[in-house]
C-alpha cells in the first residue's frame, strides 16, 4: 500500500477542543496503559494520563510521590495505544511549581518523550504566569482548579471546595485567570454546582467537571473508578458502570484451581510434532 492511500486518522487539537464549548459535551477519561487507551479511543475526546496513577496503578498513598519518569512511561504507552483522542499528561508534583522555566523544561520533556498533545497542571492564580509561559511557547495547557490533589497537605484531605463566599470568589478568579493566561480548558474538581455553572457561563474555554455537576462543558473521570477496579475509596461523584474486580478475581481463582488440579494447560494449549 502506498503512503498516500493509507487512511490516516488525525487527532483533535487544543483549538478544536476549545471550539467544542457550548456544543456537544466533551468526554474525558483517564488511561494509564496502551490496551486501556485502545479501548477508550473510539469514545473519548480527551484521554488524560492522570497522576492519579500513583494511587490507582502504583498503590501509593497520594499523587505526591509520582515522578516525571512514571508520567512519561505511561504517557507514551497511552499515545501508542490510541489514534484519535487528544492526549493530555499531568505534570507531577514538584516538576513545575518552582518557576515557569522549570515547568517548560518538564513539559518539553514529557511532550517530546511521550508524543502527547498537552499537559495539565494544578492551580489557578498561582499558576497564571506558568500557563502563559507554556502557551506562548507552543504548549497547550489544561488547567485544574477547585480541589487540588497535589495540595493535599495544605487543604487537609480531599474536600469539596466553594462552601464559603471567600472560597467561591477564589475559584471564580482562578477560572478567569486561567482563561486569560491561555489555557485551552479547565478541569473543575469537587466544586459546588452553582459555582461550576457560573464559571461555565462566564468563561470562553470549556470547563471539564469531576464532581462539579452536569453544568460543565464536559466530564472527566478515573476509568478504574467507573469500571469497579479501584476500591480504596469511592468519592460521591463516581458512578459505577461495571464491577470488574470480582470478575477478574474469579477468573484468576479459576485459573489457579485449574493449575492446581492439572486441568490447565489442556491438549489444545500444547505443541506436538505432526
Ligand atoms: O489525576 C487525575 O486522574 C486527575 C483527574 C481526576 C482530573 O487529575
Coordinates of C-alpha atoms and ligand atoms in Angstrom, one line a residue:
X1 CA 0.0 0.0 0.0
X2 CA 1.4 3.4 -0.9
X3 CA 1.9 6.1 1.7
X4 CA -0.8 8.3 0.1
X5 CA -3.5 5.6 0.1
X6 CA -3.1 4.8 3.8
X7 CA -6.0 6.1 5.9
X8 CA -4.6 8.4 8.4
X9 CA -6.6 9.5 11.5
X10 CA -5.8 12.9 12.8
X11 CA -6.0 13.7 16.5
X12 CA -8.0 16.6 17.8
X13 CA -6.1 19.8 18.6
X14 CA -6.4 22.1 21.6
X15 CA -8.2 24.6 19.3
X16 CA -10.7 22.1 18.2
X17 CA -11.3 21.1 21.8
X18 CA -11.8 24.8 22.7
X19 CA -14.3 25.2 19.9
X20 CA -16.4 22.5 21.4
X21 CA -17.6 24.8 24.1
X22 CA -21.4 25.2 24.1
X23 CA -21.7 22.3 21.6
X24 CA -21.7 18.6 22.3
X25 CA -20.4 17.8 25.9
X26 CA -16.7 16.8 25.9
X27 CA -15.9 13.3 27.1
X28 CA -12.7 12.8 29.0
X29 CA -11.4 9.7 30.8
X30 CA -8.1 8.7 32.3
X31 CA -6.0 5.9 30.9
X32 CA -2.5 4.7 32.0
X33 CA -1.8 1.9 29.6
X34 CA -1.9 1.1 25.8
X35 CA -4.7 -1.5 26.0
X36 CA -7.0 0.7 28.0
X37 CA -6.3 3.7 25.7
X38 CA -7.2 1.5 22.7
X39 CA -10.5 0.5 24.3
X40 CA -11.4 4.2 25.1
X41 CA -10.2 5.8 21.9
X42 CA -13.5 5.4 20.0
X43 CA -15.5 7.1 22.7
X44 CA -13.3 9.7 24.4
X45 CA -12.4 13.2 23.1
X46 CA -9.6 13.6 25.6
X47 CA -7.7 10.8 27.4
X48 CA -5.9 12.1 30.5
X49 CA -2.8 10.3 31.8
X50 CA -3.5 11.5 35.3
X51 CA -1.1 11.5 38.2
X52 CA -3.9 9.5 39.9
X53 CA -1.9 6.6 38.5
X54 CA 0.1 6.9 41.7
X55 CA -2.8 5.5 43.7
X56 CA -4.6 3.5 41.1
X57 CA -1.6 1.7 39.5
X58 CA 1.3 2.0 42.0
X59 CA -0.6 1.7 45.3
X60 CA 0.9 5.0 46.5
X61 CA -0.9 6.9 49.3
X62 CA -1.3 10.1 47.2
X63 CA -0.3 11.8 43.9
X64 CA 2.6 13.5 45.7
X65 CA 5.0 10.6 45.2
X66 CA 4.5 10.4 41.4
X67 CA 7.6 11.1 39.3
X68 CA 8.1 12.6 35.8
X69 CA 9.5 9.2 34.7
X70 CA 6.3 7.4 35.7
X71 CA 4.2 10.0 33.8
X72 CA 6.5 9.6 30.7
X73 CA 6.3 5.8 30.7
X74 CA 2.5 5.7 31.0
X75 CA 2.0 8.7 28.7
X76 CA 4.0 7.1 25.9
X77 CA 2.0 3.8 26.3
X78 CA -1.3 5.7 26.1
X79 CA -0.1 7.6 23.0
X80 CA 0.9 4.3 21.3
X81 CA -2.4 2.7 22.2
X82 CA -4.6 5.5 20.8
X83 CA -5.1 7.2 17.4
X84 CA -7.9 9.7 17.7
X85 CA -8.2 11.1 21.2
X86 CA -6.4 14.3 22.4
X87 CA -3.8 13.0 24.9
X88 CA -3.1 15.2 28.0
X89 CA -0.4 14.2 30.5
X90 CA -0.4 15.5 34.1
X91 CA 2.8 17.2 35.2
X92 CA 3.5 15.6 38.6
X93 CA 4.0 17.4 41.9
X94 CA 7.4 19.2 42.2
X95 CA 8.1 19.2 38.5
X96 CA 6.6 22.6 37.5
X97 CA 5.7 24.7 40.6
X98 CA 9.2 26.3 41.2
X99 CA 9.2 28.5 38.1
X100 CA 7.7 28.9 34.6
X101 CA 11.0 27.9 33.2
X102 CA 11.2 24.7 35.2
X103 CA 7.6 24.0 34.0
X104 CA 8.7 24.4 30.4
X105 CA 11.6 22.1 30.8
X106 CA 9.4 19.4 32.3
X107 CA 6.6 19.9 29.8
X108 CA 9.0 19.8 26.9
X109 CA 10.5 16.5 28.1
X110 CA 7.1 15.0 28.7
X111 CA 5.8 16.0 25.2
X112 CA 8.9 15.0 23.3
X113 CA 9.3 11.7 25.1
X114 CA 5.6 10.6 25.0
X115 CA 4.2 12.3 21.9
X116 CA 1.3 13.6 24.0
X117 CA -0.7 16.7 22.9
X118 CA -0.9 18.8 26.0
X119 CA -0.1 18.9 29.7
X120 CA -2.3 19.6 32.8
X121 CA -1.1 21.5 35.8
X122 CA -2.9 22.2 39.1
X123 CA -3.6 25.7 40.3
X124 CA -5.3 28.9 39.2
X125 CA -3.9 32.4 40.2
X126 CA -0.6 30.9 41.4
X127 CA 0.0 29.2 38.0
X128 CA -1.1 32.0 35.7
X129 CA 2.4 33.1 34.7
X130 CA 3.4 29.5 34.2
X131 CA 0.4 28.7 31.9
X132 CA 1.1 31.9 29.9
X133 CA 4.8 31.0 29.6
X134 CA 4.0 27.5 28.3
X135 CA 1.2 28.6 26.0
X136 CA 3.4 31.3 24.4
X137 CA 6.0 28.6 23.7
X138 CA 3.5 26.3 21.9
X139 CA 2.5 24.0 24.7
X140 CA -1.3 23.6 25.2
X141 CA -2.3 23.6 28.8
X142 CA -5.3 22.2 30.6
X143 CA -5.9 24.0 33.9
X144 CA -7.1 22.3 37.1
X145 CA -8.9 24.2 39.8
X146 CA -11.2 23.5 42.9
X147 CA -10.0 20.6 44.8
X148 CA -6.3 20.1 44.0
X149 CA -4.9 16.7 45.0
X150 CA -1.3 17.9 44.8
X151 CA -2.1 20.4 47.6
X152 CA -3.4 17.6 49.8
X153 CA -1.2 18.6 52.7
X154 CA -2.4 22.2 52.6
X155 CA -6.1 21.6 52.3
X156 CA -6.0 18.6 54.8
X157 CA -7.7 15.9 52.7
X158 CA -9.9 15.7 49.6
X159 CA -12.6 18.2 50.5
X160 CA -15.4 19.8 48.5
X161 CA -14.4 23.3 47.5
X162 CA -16.5 26.5 47.4
X163 CA -18.6 26.2 50.5
X164 CA -17.7 29.8 51.7
X165 CA -18.2 33.0 49.9
X166 CA -14.4 33.6 50.0
X167 CA -13.7 30.2 48.5
X168 CA -16.3 30.8 45.8
X169 CA -14.6 34.1 44.9
X170 CA -11.2 32.5 44.7
X171 CA -12.4 29.6 42.5
X172 CA -14.1 32.0 40.1
X173 CA -10.9 34.2 40.0
X174 CA -8.9 31.0 39.3
X175 CA -11.0 30.1 36.3
X176 CA -10.9 33.7 34.9
X177 CA -7.2 34.0 35.2
X178 CA -6.6 30.6 33.5
X179 CA -8.7 31.7 30.6
X180 CA -6.7 35.0 30.4
X181 CA -3.5 33.0 30.6
X182 CA -4.3 31.0 27.5
X183 CA -5.4 27.6 28.9
X184 CA -7.5 25.7 26.4
X185 CA -9.8 24.3 29.1
X186 CA -10.1 23.9 32.8
X187 CA -10.8 20.9 35.0
X188 CA -13.0 21.8 37.9
X189 CA -12.8 19.2 40.7
X190 CA -15.2 18.8 43.6
X191 CA -16.9 22.2 43.5
X192 CA -20.4 23.2 44.4
X193 CA -22.7 23.0 41.4
X194 CA -23.7 26.7 41.1
X195 CA -20.1 27.8 41.1
X196 CA -19.2 25.4 38.3
X197 CA -22.3 26.6 36.4
X198 CA -21.4 30.3 36.9
X199 CA -17.8 29.6 35.7
X200 CA -19.1 27.6 32.7
X201 CA -21.4 30.5 31.7
X202 CA -18.7 33.2 32.3
X203 CA -15.6 31.9 30.6
X204 CA -15.0 31.2 26.9
X205 CA -13.0 28.0 27.4
X206 CA -14.5 24.6 28.1
X207 CA -15.0 23.5 31.8
X208 CA -14.4 19.8 32.4
X209 CA -16.1 18.7 35.6
X210 CA -15.2 16.0 38.1
X211 CA -17.6 16.2 41.0
X212 CA -18.7 19.6 39.6
X213 CA -22.1 18.7 38.2
X214 CA -23.6 18.3 34.7
X215 CA -23.5 22.1 34.2
X216 CA -19.9 21.8 33.0
X217 CA -19.0 21.7 29.3
X218 CA -17.6 18.1 29.7
X219 CA -16.9 15.5 32.3
X220 CA -13.7 13.6 33.3
X221 CA -13.5 10.5 35.5
X222 CA -10.9 8.0 36.6
X223 CA -11.6 4.9 34.4
X224 CA -10.9 2.4 37.2
X225 CA -13.5 4.1 39.4
X226 CA -16.3 3.7 36.9
X227 CA -15.2 0.2 36.0
X228 CA -15.2 -1.0 39.6
X229 CA -11.4 -1.8 39.6
X230 CA -10.3 0.5 42.4
X231 CA -12.0 0.3 45.8
X232 CA -9.6 2.0 48.2
X233 CA -12.2 4.9 48.3
X234 CA -15.1 5.9 46.2
X235 CA -16.0 9.6 46.0
X236 CA -19.7 10.6 45.9
X237 CA -19.2 11.8 42.3
X238 CA -18.3 8.4 40.9
X239 CA -21.0 6.4 39.1
X240 CA -20.1 2.7 38.7
X241 CA -20.8 1.4 35.1
X242 CA -19.3 -2.0 35.7
X243 CA -17.9 -4.0 38.6
X244 CA -14.8 -5.7 37.1
X245 CA -12.9 -6.5 40.3
X246 CA -15.0 -9.7 41.2
X247 CA -14.8 -10.8 37.5
X248 CA -11.0 -10.5 37.5
X249 CA -10.6 -12.1 40.9
X250 CA -12.9 -15.0 39.9
X251 CA -11.1 -15.6 36.6
X252 CA -7.7 -15.8 38.4
X253 CA -9.3 -18.1 41.0
X254 CA -10.5 -20.4 38.2
X255 CA -7.0 -20.4 36.6
X256 CA -5.4 -21.2 40.0
X257 CA -7.8 -24.1 40.5
X258 CA -7.1 -25.5 37.0
X259 CA -3.3 -25.3 37.5
X260 CA -3.5 -27.0 40.9
X261 CA -5.8 -29.7 39.6
X262 CA -3.8 -30.2 36.4
X263 CA -6.7 -29.1 34.2
X264 CA -4.6 -26.4 32.6
X265 CA -2.9 -26.4 30.1
X266 CA -5.1 -28.8 28.1
X267 CA -4.1 -30.7 24.9
X268 CA -5.3 -27.7 22.8
X269 CA -2.8 -25.4 24.5
X270 CA 0.3 -27.6 23.9
X271 CA 2.7 -28.1 20.9
X272 CA 3.2 -31.6 19.3
X273 CA 5.2 -33.0 16.5
X274 CA 2.9 -33.6 13.5
Ligands
LIG1 O1 -5.0 12.6 38.1 C1 -6.2 12.6 37.6 O2 -6.7 11.5 37.2 C2 -6.9 13.8 37.5 C3 -8.4 13.7 37.2 C4 -9.1 13.1 38.3 C5 -8.9 15.1 36.9 O3 -6.3 14.9 37.7

